Coordinates of C-alpha atoms and ligand atoms in Angstrom, one line a residue:
Chain A
X1 CA 42.8 -37.4 -96.4
X2 CA 40.5 -39.9 -96.1
X3 CA 36.4 -39.3 -94.8
X4 CA 36.3 -41.2 -91.9
X5 CA 39.5 -39.0 -90.4
X6 CA 37.9 -36.0 -91.6
X7 CA 34.6 -37.0 -89.5
X8 CA 36.7 -38.0 -86.6
X9 CA 38.3 -34.6 -86.5
X10 CA 35.2 -32.8 -86.9
X11 CA 33.7 -34.5 -83.9
X12 CA 36.9 -33.8 -81.6
X13 CA 37.0 -30.2 -83.2
X14 CA 33.3 -29.9 -82.1
X15 CA 33.6 -31.1 -78.7
X16 CA 36.9 -28.8 -77.8
X17 CA 34.9 -25.8 -79.6
X18 CA 31.9 -26.2 -77.3
X19 CA 34.7 -25.9 -74.5
X20 CA 36.4 -22.8 -76.3
X21 CA 32.5 -21.5 -76.3
X22 CA 31.6 -21.5 -73.1
X23 CA 34.8 -19.7 -72.2
X24 CA 34.0 -17.1 -74.8
X25 CA 30.6 -16.6 -73.2
X26 CA 32.3 -16.2 -69.8
X27 CA 34.3 -13.5 -71.5
X28 CA 30.8 -11.8 -73.2
X29 CA 28.9 -11.7 -69.8
X30 CA 31.8 -10.0 -68.2
X31 CA 32.5 -7.6 -70.8
X32 CA 28.9 -6.7 -71.4
X33 CA 28.6 -6.0 -67.7
X34 CA 31.4 -4.1 -67.4
X35 CA 33.5 -3.6 -70.5
X36 CA 36.3 -5.3 -69.2
X37 CA 38.1 -8.0 -70.9
X38 CA 38.8 -10.5 -67.9
X39 CA 41.9 -12.4 -68.8
X40 CA 41.6 -14.3 -65.5
X41 CA 39.2 -16.2 -67.3
X42 CA 42.0 -18.9 -68.0
X43 CA 42.6 -19.6 -64.6
X44 CA 38.5 -20.1 -63.9
X45 CA 39.1 -23.0 -66.3
X46 CA 42.3 -24.3 -64.6
X47 CA 40.9 -24.1 -61.0
X48 CA 37.8 -26.0 -62.2
X49 CA 39.4 -29.3 -63.3
X50 CA 42.1 -28.8 -60.3
X51 CA 39.8 -28.4 -57.6
X52 CA 37.8 -31.1 -58.8
X53 CA 41.0 -33.1 -58.5
X54 CA 41.7 -32.1 -55.2
X55 CA 38.3 -32.8 -54.2
X56 CA 38.3 -36.3 -55.4
X57 CA 42.2 -37.4 -54.9
X58 CA 42.8 -35.7 -51.6
X59 CA 39.8 -35.1 -50.2
X60 CA 37.9 -38.3 -51.2
X61 CA 34.8 -36.8 -52.2
X62 CA 32.3 -38.7 -54.7
X63 CA 33.1 -37.2 -57.8
X64 CA 30.1 -35.1 -58.1
X65 CA 30.5 -33.2 -54.8
X66 CA 33.9 -32.7 -56.1
X67 CA 32.8 -30.9 -59.3
X68 CA 29.8 -29.0 -57.3
X69 CA 32.7 -28.0 -54.7
X70 CA 34.8 -26.8 -57.7
X71 CA 32.2 -24.8 -59.4
X72 CA 30.9 -23.1 -56.2
X73 CA 34.3 -22.2 -55.2
X74 CA 35.2 -21.1 -58.5
X75 CA 32.1 -18.8 -58.5
X76 CA 33.0 -17.4 -55.0
X77 CA 36.8 -16.8 -56.4
X78 CA 35.2 -14.8 -59.2
X79 CA 33.2 -12.3 -56.8
X80 CA 36.4 -11.8 -54.6
X81 CA 38.4 -11.1 -57.9
X82 CA 35.5 -8.5 -58.3
X83 CA 35.6 -7.1 -54.9
X84 CA 39.2 -6.8 -54.5
X85 CA 40.7 -6.0 -57.8
X86 CA 38.0 -4.9 -60.2
X87 CA 35.7 -2.7 -57.8
X88 CA 38.4 -0.6 -56.2
X89 CA 39.8 0.3 -60.0
X90 CA 36.2 0.9 -60.8
X91 CA 35.4 3.1 -58.0
X92 CA 38.7 5.3 -58.9
X93 CA 37.7 5.2 -62.7
X94 CA 40.8 3.7 -63.6
X95 CA 40.7 3.2 -67.7
X96 CA 39.9 0.0 -68.8
X97 CA 43.2 -1.2 -69.9
X98 CA 44.3 -0.8 -66.2
X99 CA 41.3 -3.2 -65.1
X100 CA 42.3 -5.7 -68.0
X101 CA 45.9 -5.3 -67.0
X102 CA 44.8 -6.1 -63.1
X103 CA 43.0 -9.2 -64.4
X104 CA 45.9 -10.6 -66.4
X105 CA 47.8 -10.1 -62.9
X106 CA 45.2 -11.9 -61.2
X107 CA 45.5 -14.8 -63.7
X108 CA 49.4 -14.9 -62.8
X109 CA 48.7 -14.9 -59.1
X110 CA 46.2 -17.8 -59.1
X111 CA 48.6 -19.8 -61.3
X112 CA 51.6 -19.1 -59.0
X113 CA 49.4 -19.9 -56.0
X114 CA 48.2 -23.2 -57.4
X115 CA 51.9 -23.8 -58.4
X116 CA 53.0 -23.5 -54.8
X117 CA 49.7 -25.1 -53.3
X118 CA 49.4 -28.0 -55.4
X119 CA 52.4 -28.8 -57.5
X120 CA 53.5 -28.4 -60.7
X121 CA 52.4 -32.0 -62.2
X122 CA 49.7 -32.6 -64.8
X123 CA 46.7 -34.2 -63.6
X124 CA 43.5 -35.3 -65.3
X125 CA 40.3 -37.0 -64.2
X126 CA 38.2 -40.1 -64.7
X127 CA 35.9 -40.0 -67.7
X128 CA 32.2 -39.5 -66.3
X129 CA 30.8 -42.9 -68.0
X130 CA 33.4 -45.7 -68.5
X131 CA 32.2 -47.2 -71.5
X132 CA 33.8 -48.0 -74.8
X133 CA 33.3 -45.6 -77.5
X134 CA 30.5 -45.8 -79.5
X135 CA 31.2 -46.5 -83.2
X136 CA 29.3 -44.8 -85.7
X137 CA 30.8 -46.3 -89.2
X138 CA 34.7 -45.8 -88.5
X139 CA 34.2 -42.7 -86.3
X140 CA 34.6 -43.2 -82.4
X141 CA 32.5 -41.2 -80.2
X142 CA 33.7 -41.3 -76.7
X143 CA 31.2 -40.7 -73.8
X144 CA 33.0 -38.0 -72.8
X145 CA 32.8 -36.2 -76.0
X146 CA 29.1 -36.7 -75.5
X147 CA 29.2 -35.1 -72.2
X148 CA 31.0 -32.3 -73.2
X149 CA 28.4 -31.3 -76.3
X150 CA 25.3 -32.0 -74.3
X151 CA 26.8 -30.3 -71.0
X152 CA 27.8 -27.5 -73.0
X153 CA 24.6 -27.3 -75.4
X154 CA 22.4 -27.6 -71.6
X155 CA 24.2 -24.6 -70.0
X156 CA 23.9 -22.5 -73.0
X157 CA 20.2 -23.4 -73.5
X158 CA 20.0 -22.5 -69.4
X159 CA 21.8 -19.1 -70.0
X160 CA 19.5 -18.5 -72.9
X161 CA 16.3 -19.0 -70.4
X162 CA 18.0 -16.9 -67.6
X163 CA 18.9 -13.8 -69.8
X164 CA 15.3 -14.1 -71.7
X165 CA 13.1 -15.1 -69.1
X166 CA 14.0 -13.8 -65.5
X167 CA 14.0 -10.4 -64.1
X168 CA 17.7 -10.9 -63.0
X169 CA 18.8 -11.9 -66.7
X170 CA 16.6 -9.1 -68.2
X171 CA 18.4 -6.6 -65.7
X172 CA 21.9 -7.9 -66.7
X173 CA 21.2 -7.4 -70.4
X174 CA 19.7 -3.8 -69.3
X175 CA 23.1 -2.9 -68.0
X176 CA 25.1 -4.0 -70.9
X177 CA 22.7 -1.9 -73.0
X178 CA 22.7 1.4 -70.7
X179 CA 24.5 1.2 -67.4
X180 CA 23.0 4.8 -66.4
X181 CA 19.7 4.0 -67.6
X182 CA 19.5 0.8 -65.7
X183 CA 21.0 2.6 -62.5
X184 CA 17.6 4.9 -63.0
X185 CA 15.2 1.9 -62.8
X186 CA 17.2 1.2 -59.4
X187 CA 18.8 -1.9 -60.6
X188 CA 21.6 -2.4 -58.6
X189 CA 24.2 -2.4 -61.4
X190 CA 27.1 -3.0 -59.1
X191 CA 25.3 -6.2 -57.8
X192 CA 24.9 -7.4 -61.3
X193 CA 28.8 -6.8 -62.2
X194 CA 29.4 -9.2 -59.1
X195 CA 27.0 -11.7 -60.6
X196 CA 28.5 -11.3 -63.7
X197 CA 32.0 -12.4 -62.4
X198 CA 30.2 -15.2 -60.6
X199 CA 28.7 -16.6 -63.6
X200 CA 31.5 -16.2 -65.9
X201 CA 33.7 -17.8 -63.6
X202 CA 31.1 -20.9 -63.0
X203 CA 31.1 -21.1 -66.8
X204 CA 34.9 -21.8 -66.9
X205 CA 35.2 -24.1 -63.9
X206 CA 32.3 -26.2 -65.7
X207 CA 34.4 -26.2 -68.9
X208 CA 37.5 -26.9 -67.3
X209 CA 35.6 -30.1 -65.7
X210 CA 34.1 -31.3 -68.6
X211 CA 37.4 -30.8 -70.6
X212 CA 40.0 -32.5 -68.2
X213 CA 38.8 -36.3 -68.6
X214 CA 40.1 -35.9 -72.0
X215 CA 43.2 -34.2 -71.5
X216 CA 45.1 -33.0 -68.5
X217 CA 45.3 -30.1 -66.2
X218 CA 48.1 -28.2 -64.6
X219 CA 48.8 -24.8 -63.1
X220 CA 49.7 -23.3 -66.3
X221 CA 47.0 -24.3 -68.8
X222 CA 44.8 -21.2 -68.3
X223 CA 46.3 -18.9 -70.8
X224 CA 45.9 -21.0 -74.0
X225 CA 42.3 -21.8 -73.1
X226 CA 41.8 -17.7 -71.8
X227 CA 43.1 -17.0 -75.7
X228 CA 40.8 -19.6 -77.3
X229 CA 38.1 -18.0 -75.3
X230 CA 39.2 -14.7 -76.3
X231 CA 39.3 -15.7 -80.2
X232 CA 36.0 -17.3 -79.7
X233 CA 34.5 -14.2 -78.4
X234 CA 35.7 -12.2 -81.1
X235 CA 34.6 -14.3 -83.8
X236 CA 31.2 -14.1 -82.5
X237 CA 31.5 -10.4 -82.0
X238 CA 32.2 -9.5 -78.6
X239 CA 29.6 -8.7 -76.4
X240 CA 27.2 -11.5 -77.9
X241 CA 27.2 -14.9 -76.0
X242 CA 25.3 -16.5 -78.3
X243 CA 27.6 -16.0 -81.0
X244 CA 30.8 -16.4 -78.9
X245 CA 29.5 -20.3 -78.4
X246 CA 29.4 -20.4 -82.4
X247 CA 32.8 -18.9 -82.8
X248 CA 34.1 -21.5 -80.2
X249 CA 32.8 -24.3 -82.4
X250 CA 34.1 -22.8 -85.6
X251 CA 37.4 -22.2 -83.9
X252 CA 37.6 -25.9 -82.7
X253 CA 36.7 -27.2 -85.9
X254 CA 39.9 -25.1 -87.8
X255 CA 42.1 -26.3 -85.4
X256 CA 41.6 -29.8 -85.4
X257 CA 41.5 -30.1 -89.3
X258 CA 44.6 -27.9 -89.1
X259 CA 46.1 -30.4 -86.9
X260 CA 44.8 -33.1 -89.3
X261 CA 46.0 -31.8 -92.4
X262 CA 48.7 -29.8 -91.5
X263 CA 50.0 -31.3 -88.1
X264 CA 49.9 -30.2 -84.3
X265 CA 52.5 -28.0 -84.3
X266 CA 50.3 -25.5 -86.4
X267 CA 47.2 -25.5 -84.0
X268 CA 48.3 -22.4 -82.4
X269 CA 49.3 -20.9 -85.6
X270 CA 45.4 -21.9 -87.2
X271 CA 43.9 -20.4 -84.0
X272 CA 45.8 -17.0 -84.3
X273 CA 45.2 -16.8 -87.9
X274 CA 41.2 -17.4 -87.5
X275 CA 41.6 -14.3 -85.4
X276 CA 43.7 -12.1 -87.5
X277 CA 41.4 -13.1 -90.2
X278 CA 38.5 -11.8 -88.3
X279 CA 40.4 -8.8 -86.9
X280 CA 41.1 -7.7 -90.4
X281 CA 37.7 -8.6 -92.3
X282 CA 35.0 -8.9 -89.9
X283 CA 35.7 -7.1 -86.6
X284 CA 32.4 -7.2 -85.7
X285 CA 32.2 -11.0 -85.7
X286 CA 30.4 -13.5 -87.5
X287 CA 27.2 -11.6 -87.5
X288 CA 28.8 -8.6 -89.0
X289 CA 26.6 -5.9 -87.3
X290 CA 29.3 -3.2 -85.9
X291 CA 28.6 -2.5 -81.9
Chain B
X1 CA 9.5 4.4 -45.2
X2 CA 8.1 7.7 -43.1
X3 CA 5.6 10.2 -44.2
X4 CA 6.7 13.8 -43.9
X5 CA 3.8 16.0 -42.9
X6 CA 1.7 17.3 -45.6
X7 CA 3.0 20.9 -45.6
X8 CA 6.6 19.7 -46.3
X9 CA 7.6 19.7 -50.0
X10 CA 7.8 16.6 -51.7
X11 CA 11.6 17.6 -53.0
X12 CA 13.3 20.3 -52.2
X13 CA 17.0 21.5 -53.6
X14 CA 19.0 23.2 -51.5
X15 CA 22.4 24.9 -52.6
X16 CA 22.8 22.2 -55.1
X17 CA 26.0 22.8 -57.4
X18 CA 27.6 20.6 -59.8
X19 CA 30.8 20.9 -61.9
X20 CA 32.4 19.0 -64.6
X21 CA 35.9 19.3 -64.1
X22 CA 36.9 22.8 -63.4
X23 CA 33.8 24.1 -65.3
X24 CA 30.9 24.9 -62.8
X25 CA 27.6 24.0 -65.0
X26 CA 25.2 24.6 -62.0
X27 CA 25.7 27.3 -59.6
X28 CA 24.2 26.8 -56.2
X29 CA 20.6 26.3 -57.1
X30 CA 17.5 25.9 -54.9
X31 CA 14.3 24.5 -56.1
X32 CA 10.7 23.4 -54.0
X33 CA 8.1 21.3 -55.7
X34 CA 5.2 20.8 -53.1
X35 CA 3.3 17.6 -53.7
X36 CA 1.0 17.2 -56.7
X37 CA 2.8 20.3 -58.2
X38 CA 4.4 20.8 -61.7
X39 CA 7.3 22.8 -61.6
X40 CA 8.9 23.9 -65.0
X41 CA 12.5 24.6 -65.8
X42 CA 13.2 26.5 -69.0
X43 CA 16.2 27.7 -70.3
X44 CA 18.5 27.8 -73.7
X45 CA 20.9 25.1 -74.5
X46 CA 23.8 24.6 -72.3
X47 CA 21.8 26.4 -69.4
X48 CA 22.5 23.3 -67.1
X49 CA 18.8 22.1 -66.9
X50 CA 20.0 18.6 -67.3
X51 CA 22.7 18.7 -64.9
X52 CA 20.1 19.8 -62.2
X53 CA 17.8 16.9 -63.0
X54 CA 20.9 14.7 -63.1
X55 CA 22.3 16.2 -60.0
X56 CA 19.1 15.7 -58.2
X57 CA 19.4 11.8 -58.8
X58 CA 22.9 11.2 -57.9
X59 CA 24.3 10.8 -61.6
X60 CA 26.3 14.1 -61.2
X61 CA 29.0 14.6 -58.4
X62 CA 27.5 17.5 -56.4
X63 CA 27.5 19.9 -53.6
X64 CA 24.2 21.0 -51.8
X65 CA 21.6 18.8 -50.7
X66 CA 18.2 17.2 -51.6
X67 CA 15.4 16.5 -49.3
X68 CA 12.4 13.9 -50.2
X69 CA 9.6 14.8 -47.7
X70 CA 12.0 16.5 -45.2
X71 CA 14.6 13.7 -45.5
X72 CA 17.9 14.0 -47.1
X73 CA 18.4 11.9 -50.1
X74 CA 21.7 10.0 -50.6
X75 CA 24.3 11.9 -52.5
X76 CA 26.4 10.0 -55.3
X77 CA 23.9 6.7 -55.2
X78 CA 21.3 6.7 -57.9
X79 CA 20.1 3.3 -57.2
X80 CA 19.2 4.7 -53.6
X81 CA 17.5 7.7 -55.1
X82 CA 15.6 6.0 -57.6
X83 CA 14.5 3.2 -54.6
X84 CA 12.8 6.4 -53.0
X85 CA 10.7 7.0 -55.6
X86 CA 12.4 9.8 -57.6
X87 CA 12.3 8.6 -61.2
X88 CA 14.2 10.4 -64.0
X89 CA 13.2 10.2 -67.5
X90 CA 16.5 11.2 -68.9
X91 CA 17.2 13.4 -72.0
X92 CA 17.4 11.2 -75.0
X93 CA 15.0 8.6 -73.2
X94 CA 17.7 6.1 -72.2
X95 CA 15.2 3.1 -73.3
X96 CA 16.8 -0.5 -73.8
X97 CA 16.4 -0.4 -77.5
X98 CA 17.2 -4.1 -78.3
X99 CA 14.7 -5.3 -75.5
X100 CA 11.0 -5.5 -76.0
X101 CA 8.7 -2.7 -74.7
X102 CA 7.2 -5.4 -72.3
X103 CA 10.9 -5.9 -71.0
X104 CA 11.5 -1.9 -70.8
X105 CA 8.4 -1.9 -68.8
X106 CA 9.1 -4.7 -66.6
X107 CA 12.4 -3.1 -65.6
X108 CA 10.8 0.1 -64.5
X109 CA 9.2 -1.9 -61.7
X110 CA 12.4 -3.5 -60.9
X111 CA 12.1 -3.7 -57.3
X112 CA 8.5 -5.2 -57.4
X113 CA 8.6 -8.7 -57.0
X114 CA 4.9 -9.3 -56.8
X115 CA 3.1 -10.5 -60.1
X116 CA -0.2 -8.9 -59.1
X117 CA 0.9 -5.7 -58.6
X118 CA 3.4 -5.8 -61.5
X119 CA -0.1 -6.6 -63.4
X120 CA -1.8 -3.4 -62.0
X121 CA 1.2 -1.2 -63.0
X122 CA 1.1 -2.6 -66.6
X123 CA -2.5 -1.9 -66.9
X124 CA -2.2 1.6 -65.8
X125 CA 0.4 2.2 -68.6
X126 CA -1.7 0.7 -71.1
X127 CA -4.3 3.0 -69.7
X128 CA -2.1 6.1 -70.2
X129 CA -0.5 5.1 -73.3
X130 CA -2.8 2.6 -75.2
X131 CA -0.3 2.2 -78.0
X132 CA 2.1 0.6 -76.1
X133 CA 0.0 -2.2 -75.5
X134 CA -0.2 -3.2 -79.0
X135 CA 3.6 -3.0 -79.3
X136 CA 4.5 -5.0 -76.4
X137 CA 6.8 -7.6 -78.1
X138 CA 8.3 -5.2 -80.3
X139 CA 11.9 -4.1 -79.8
X140 CA 11.6 -0.7 -78.1
X141 CA 14.5 0.8 -80.4
X142 CA 12.5 -0.1 -83.7
X143 CA 9.7 2.2 -82.9
X144 CA 9.3 5.9 -83.6
X145 CA 10.4 8.5 -81.6
X146 CA 7.0 9.3 -80.0
X147 CA 6.5 5.9 -79.0
X148 CA 10.0 5.6 -77.7
X149 CA 9.1 8.4 -75.1
X150 CA 6.1 6.8 -74.4
X151 CA 8.0 3.8 -73.4
X152 CA 10.3 5.9 -71.6
X153 CA 7.6 7.7 -69.8
X154 CA 5.4 4.3 -69.1
X155 CA 8.7 2.5 -67.6
X156 CA 9.3 5.5 -65.1
X157 CA 5.7 5.2 -64.4
X158 CA 5.9 1.4 -63.8
X159 CA 8.1 2.5 -60.7
X160 CA 5.0 4.4 -59.3
X161 CA 7.2 7.1 -58.4
X162 CA 6.6 10.0 -55.8
X163 CA 8.5 12.7 -58.3
X164 CA 8.7 12.2 -62.0
X165 CA 11.7 14.2 -63.5
X166 CA 11.5 14.6 -67.4
X167 CA 14.1 16.0 -69.4
X168 CA 13.1 17.4 -72.5
X169 CA 10.4 14.8 -73.5
X170 CA 9.4 16.5 -76.5
X171 CA 13.0 16.7 -77.7
X172 CA 12.8 15.7 -81.9
X173 CA 9.3 14.9 -81.9
X174 CA 6.7 16.0 -83.9
X175 CA 4.2 18.2 -82.5
X176 CA 1.1 16.3 -82.7
X177 CA 2.8 13.8 -80.5
X178 CA 4.6 16.5 -78.5
X179 CA 1.1 17.2 -77.6
X180 CA -0.2 13.7 -76.7
X181 CA 2.5 13.1 -74.4
X182 CA 2.2 16.5 -72.8
X183 CA -1.7 15.7 -72.3
X184 CA -0.9 12.5 -70.3
X185 CA 1.4 14.5 -68.3
X186 CA -1.3 17.0 -67.7
X187 CA -3.2 13.9 -66.7
X188 CA -0.9 12.1 -64.3
X189 CA -0.4 15.7 -62.6
X190 CA -4.1 16.2 -62.1
X191 CA -4.3 12.7 -60.3
X192 CA -1.9 14.0 -58.0
X193 CA 1.5 13.2 -59.3
X194 CA 4.5 15.8 -58.6
X195 CA 6.5 16.7 -62.0
X196 CA 9.7 18.4 -62.7
X197 CA 9.6 19.2 -66.4
X198 CA 12.5 20.8 -68.3
X199 CA 11.8 22.3 -71.8
X200 CA 13.1 24.1 -74.3
X201 CA 10.0 25.1 -75.8
X202 CA 8.7 27.7 -73.7
X203 CA 4.8 27.8 -74.7
X204 CA 4.4 24.0 -73.6
X205 CA 5.8 24.6 -70.1
X206 CA 4.2 27.7 -69.3
X207 CA 1.0 26.1 -70.2
X208 CA 1.4 22.9 -68.0
X209 CA 3.3 24.5 -64.9
X210 CA 2.5 26.2 -61.5
X211 CA 5.9 27.4 -61.4
X212 CA 8.6 28.0 -63.8
X213 CA 12.3 28.6 -63.1
X214 CA 14.1 30.3 -65.8
X215 CA 17.9 28.8 -65.7
X216 CA 20.8 30.9 -67.9
X217 CA 24.5 29.9 -67.6
X218 CA 23.8 27.5 -64.8
X219 CA 22.0 29.9 -62.6
X220 CA 18.3 30.5 -62.0
X221 CA 17.7 34.0 -63.1
X222 CA 13.8 34.2 -62.3
X223 CA 11.3 32.1 -60.7
X224 CA 7.9 33.0 -62.5
X225 CA 4.4 32.5 -62.6
X226 CA 3.1 31.3 -66.0
X227 CA -0.3 33.0 -65.5
X228 CA 1.4 36.2 -65.5
X229 CA 3.3 36.0 -68.6
X230 CA 1.2 35.8 -71.5
X231 CA 3.5 36.2 -74.5
X232 CA 6.9 35.4 -75.4
X233 CA 7.8 39.0 -75.3
X234 CA 7.4 39.2 -71.9
X235 CA 9.3 35.9 -71.2
X236 CA 12.5 37.3 -73.3
X237 CA 12.5 40.2 -71.1
X238 CA 13.1 37.8 -68.1
X239 CA 16.0 36.4 -70.0
X240 CA 17.7 39.5 -70.8
X241 CA 16.7 41.1 -67.6
Ligands
ADP1 N1 29.4 15.0 -69.4 C1 29.8 16.7 -69.5 N2 31.1 17.1 -69.5 C2 31.8 18.3 -69.6 N3 30.8 19.3 -69.7 C3 29.6 19.1 -69.5 C4 28.7 17.6 -69.6 N4 27.6 17.6 -69.7 C5 27.2 19.1 -69.8 N5 28.4 20.2 -69.6 C6 28.3 21.0 -69.7 O1 27.5 21.6 -68.7 C7 26.5 23.0 -69.2 C8 25.2 22.5 -68.9 O2 24.9 21.5 -69.4 P1 23.5 20.7 -69.7 O3 23.0 20.6 -68.3 O4 23.3 19.9 -70.4 O5 22.5 22.2 -70.2 P2 21.0 21.9 -70.9 O6 20.6 20.6 -70.4 O7 20.3 23.1 -69.9 O8 20.9 22.0 -72.4 C9 27.1 23.1 -70.6 O9 27.8 24.5 -70.6 C10 27.7 22.0 -71.2 O10 28.2 22.0 -72.1
MG2 MG1 19.5 19.0 -71.6

């Protein structure tokens, strides 16, 4: 295989990896706040692209307004999900696996509603910057790839500032470390849980909006994204947002190199192999400290 | 916030009881804490001391009532109780280990958004525990047990509490550090802070407290005046009375 092809595939692997990373961070934020693995995370990604499409094509909003509408709407949906699905179970002290199954059910409901309210046709979005790709030697770098990478890095940096420097961010970390101790400081733990769902949902939506111009979206794209984001989070050592982002990058690169060398049929096999390798040999993730 | 009358106890516990499943860990218990008083709760392991403190702040399901300055505290809502200024330093300290000392302290004043007020409270905590000032940016979990307890008490003081509840602050600490922490507690109490102190080490509690509740098997078996109990033997008599 030629060096240029390999470079090309690394570039596309890093771009898709950023998206997996954002989804993985979404998993971690909710897991840290609640102990729940939220499998409706994929629905947020799908809705990000889908609602932007609706805003753009049906309501004729400007692109940025459609995207903003999608992110806000999905964040609100995240809070609604927390209120009507997670919190009642939480109050009843339902076992964690029941809550996880409930998020999976929510994923299916959202998928079906999208199918009924929109349709089953794949849709795409225009690229953000409509210029021919940059050429770095023989490697082509599309502007959308740059948007994906720059947008994801900006979000990761923003999250770092949020968790490190704001009181609300610190309170969310405190809830993840010791929920009971957080309660004793009068930190409104249940409001932090709603905030975690809003944040994760918004992250998923942004991931969907960034990625859709390079692919397509349809009512049923959510689950594969959820699985990739979940694997990214596992690689990062579940519950570590920045580990999950690196995990996403790693998964993206492994996948695209596998497609290049073994054919696209093996994309999922590569992802699941990475998952198994980590589950068997490094269950605590790349950073290796058991939680 | 309404101010109760001066003679009203700052904290009053009436018939407070708690169970884990079908096992009653705390039988209906009364406790009265006047403003500026320090009451100690003594008793062997498993007597229900922690359950009593956790029930007061609403961390366990309870029957009975808890009043602060004559007004009932909400039950089953620890955030609301903490917001009313009833602050528990739990057994095992409950510090946020991966976070820095400064972040731990800041979260103690979570409800305070005024920077100047937060700064004043930091200064007060540094005055109580000068050692924390040198360790501000260290992860709290990496410090010695005694320093972690200082973080826990300092964090509680950041809330400017009306009532401080302490669950075995001396647990696992070297005698010298224990004395240091209890001296700080004595000072806070002398400055007017109302305190409920749970201890297993009887001499320490007897020295500090105005009144001592003896707990055994979830019941208050005696309320004693420490000035009348000078020796261990006398204390033991109460246990076996
Ligand atoms: N979470 C719990 N679940 C079941 N039983 C408990 C729990 N916590 C405490 N207990 C029981 O309640 C009783 C009182 O415990 P505790 O309040 O911790 O006592 P102390 O603080 O005086 O050592 C003990 O018998 C203990 O085994
Ligand atoms: Mg105890």
